[in-house]
Amino acid sequence: MLKTFTSALVLLAASLLASAQPPSFDPASKVFRLDGGGVSYAFGVNSRGELQQLYWGGRLAATDAFPQAAPMPEWASFDASYTNTPQEFAGWGQGLYNEPALKVSFPDGNRDLVLHYQSHTAIANGFEVVLKDISRPIFVTLHYAIDAESGILSRSATIQNKGTDAVTVEQAAAAAWTLPPAHYTLNYLTGRWAGEWNLTQEPIHPGARVLESRRGSTGHQANPWFAIQTGDANEDHGSVWFGALGWSGSWRITVEQDQLDEVRVTGGFNPFEFGYVLHSGEKLETPIFYGGYSPDGLGGASRLLHRYEVKNILPRTPDTATAAAPKPRPVIYNSWEATEMNVNEAGQIALAEKAAALGIDRFVMDDGWFGKRKTDHAGLGDWYVDPDKFPHGLKPLIDKVHSLGMDFGLWVEPEMVNPDSDLYRKHPDWVLNFPGRPRTEQRTQLVLNLARPDVRAYVLGFLDKLLNENDIAFLKWDYNRNWSEPGWDQLPANEQKKVYVEFTRNLYGILAELRQRHPKIEIESCSGGGGRVDLGILRYTDEVWPSDNTDSFDRLTQQDGFSYAYPTQVMLAWVTDTPNWLNKRTTSLPYRMLSSMQGSLGIGANIVKWTDDEHATAKRLIAAYHQVQPTIVQGDLYRLISPRNNSEFSATQTVNPAKTQSVVFAFIHSTQKGRGFPTLKLQGLDPAAVYALSPIEGKARAGSPTVASGAWWMNHGLDLDQDFRGDFQAAAFRLDKK
Ligand code: GLA
């Protein structure tokens, strides 16, 4: 015991020392080095003056030194040295055939851009490196920072025109990452409305795989995250490089195996339809591209990313401003599936009374409370309380919710307008449109052009007023369509494409301003489910709605996919009624509860109609959830058995950072040929500690121990009840250190 303790201390001291290594620049070799967690990253200025990538992977010794970067040779007469050399941020010029990081056109017709190192500044945990075109006053400042704990890098670029004539930026990435030649598998997330978060895996071949959104927002169809694993890596072992882009507008990540078999990952603004005019002195800031490395498989990669996101990305409220992490989310009730737009004071109060009795922390009224919102054909844009539904305003409902011991949240969709609204009748020019062309409606709504200063002021103004006049703790911020006809006719024709940047910047600006004026407000990012989830919006929103698909079985694979990129802390999961509206599937309440308890729990059923039995089951499980929620949502997640590929079984386990508590969830899709549930070999526990097992739902195998060492639970494993068989079955357990 003493020996384990001492060696743990030695390891801790070693890792602290290693983590403390400050970023370095060696003037002799012109090599920059960043070290953090288990990761080293190095790049240098080569003999031509280009910034060249040297290394990204497991932590090197502090004494290891890189020689100066040497440009790659020409490959016959077809691939010049410039295109073969893995640059940190290559301008399109000089015969570059791979994906450029930056492409600029000048008013005299020149489109050649070659960026060379100029200078750098050391900052606390990284560098700012300035590049300049070989002859023109186009400057690029590359921002690098490494997180000492996880080794996750954040990279972005600021492009500045210091010339007198305006130039047009046609393509701008945040960063390019390079991996050495090897056999790799690419992991990425794809989907559609109500079908988000499918983990897609494929070998990387020569050529490019483009992950993108051209929709004006993040999108359901692809998510700005990737992970690349070596051929021998899997969930638990092997090298994985991963990255995520912090941008909620049109984005693109290109994964390219080049002519010399190196893999380059370039990501930033989507170059499709891009054109950002920089007048003399003006700058363009790219989004941030985060990147990390884990030697511990996809599981290790997502655990690093989760910790980083929870600590460094998510916004804080005053009570958690200096805490290591934000608070676990309140358990919410949401009215959408119960009442849809038929909301009114009496109906919502009836739901709130039931919700409070279940042990719910927050009551959220969804769509339908404003304007002439009887259906989705009208009302968006008119953010006044509907006097027919709420004759005395929202106050009586909010007061009632408070008196029941819950706080109050409200649904809004600020960036949208229905043509049938007072706002549109007054300001038809406020929507994205090309004058004289059709305005394509989706869900009978149009997109307000948030890039316009007047629209920005309107949206900020009504939200601020809503929060000033009502005691609202939480906004569910929805966004229910993608762009079409994205014109911005206030600007000259050659500048209108700025909408792709300014819209999203204004969205972030409004969110930041609202949070500043109302420091306690919490916000959910929803876009018809998971259409706007990325590390850009997560700087301003506390949680996300991953999908409108609330089928508890489908949610298992969606939650699995989501967990590769984003933490459980932000992953809302409601328990809704059965049969499910989408799949018409019938499942038991414990199964639905446990599926949602894998995330940040909510209830979205018509609880007024629940039987006493259902009420008692939900109440019991909500109480059990409250006790272990920090471990579930902020602990280390181990995907023990994936539900993907029609797996008969699935299981997850979370362990709190102190390794004093663990929670296990197990699900059966449908038992086949009498097969029992496999023994679950747990992970991440302290092998020397003793843990007591207690069921949250279901039973362990009769006769198996309930108190055993971490070593037992990890090596021997947890055996579930022999009778744990059937269709849509679920069990959950907690282990507490004795
Ligand atoms: C979107 C959301 C739903 C609900 C409806 C309301 O589809 O994802 O949860 O809020 O809008 O119209």
PDB file of C-alpha atoms in Angstrom, residues 192-196 337 547-551 554 558 576-577 579-585:
ATOM      1  CA  ARG A 192     -29.631  14.161 -40.498  1.00  0.00           C
ATOM      2  CA  TRP A 193     -32.480  15.716 -38.550  1.00  0.00           C
ATOM      3  CA  ALA A 194     -33.566  13.184 -35.861  1.00  0.00           C
ATOM      4  CA  GLY A 195     -30.665  10.973 -36.902  1.00  0.00           C
ATOM      5  CA  GLU A 196     -27.545  12.804 -35.743  1.00  0.00           C
ATOM      6  CA  GLU A 337     -43.698  16.616 -26.445  1.00  0.00           C
ATOM      7  CA  SER A 547     -31.544  15.353 -31.229  1.00  0.00           C
ATOM      8  CA  ASP A 548     -35.296  15.645 -31.679  1.00  0.00           C
ATOM      9  CA  ASN A 549     -35.184  11.860 -31.777  1.00  0.00           C
ATOM     10  CA  THR A 550     -36.242  10.900 -28.264  1.00  0.00           C
ATOM     11  CA  ASP A 551     -36.521   7.173 -28.899  1.00  0.00           C
ATOM     12  CA  ASP A 554     -31.957   5.194 -30.916  1.00  0.00           C
ATOM     13  CA  GLN A 558     -26.686   8.778 -30.750  1.00  0.00           C
ATOM     14  CA  THR A 576     -40.608  10.910 -23.216  1.00  0.00           C
ATOM     15  CA  ASP A 577     -43.809   8.950 -23.702  1.00  0.00           C
ATOM     16  CA  PRO A 579     -44.773   4.484 -28.012  1.00  0.00           C
ATOM     17  CA  ASN A 580     -42.180   6.980 -29.183  1.00  0.00           C
ATOM     18  CA  TRP A 581     -43.508   9.559 -31.676  1.00  0.00           C
ATOM     19  CA  LEU A 582     -40.767   8.855 -34.231  1.00  0.00           C
ATOM     20  CA  ASN A 583     -40.163   5.109 -34.237  1.00  0.00           C
ATOM     21  CA  LYS A 584     -43.473   4.032 -32.664  1.00  0.00           C
ATOM     22  CA  ARG A 585     -41.373   1.848 -30.380  1.00  0.00           C
TER      23      ARG A 585
END
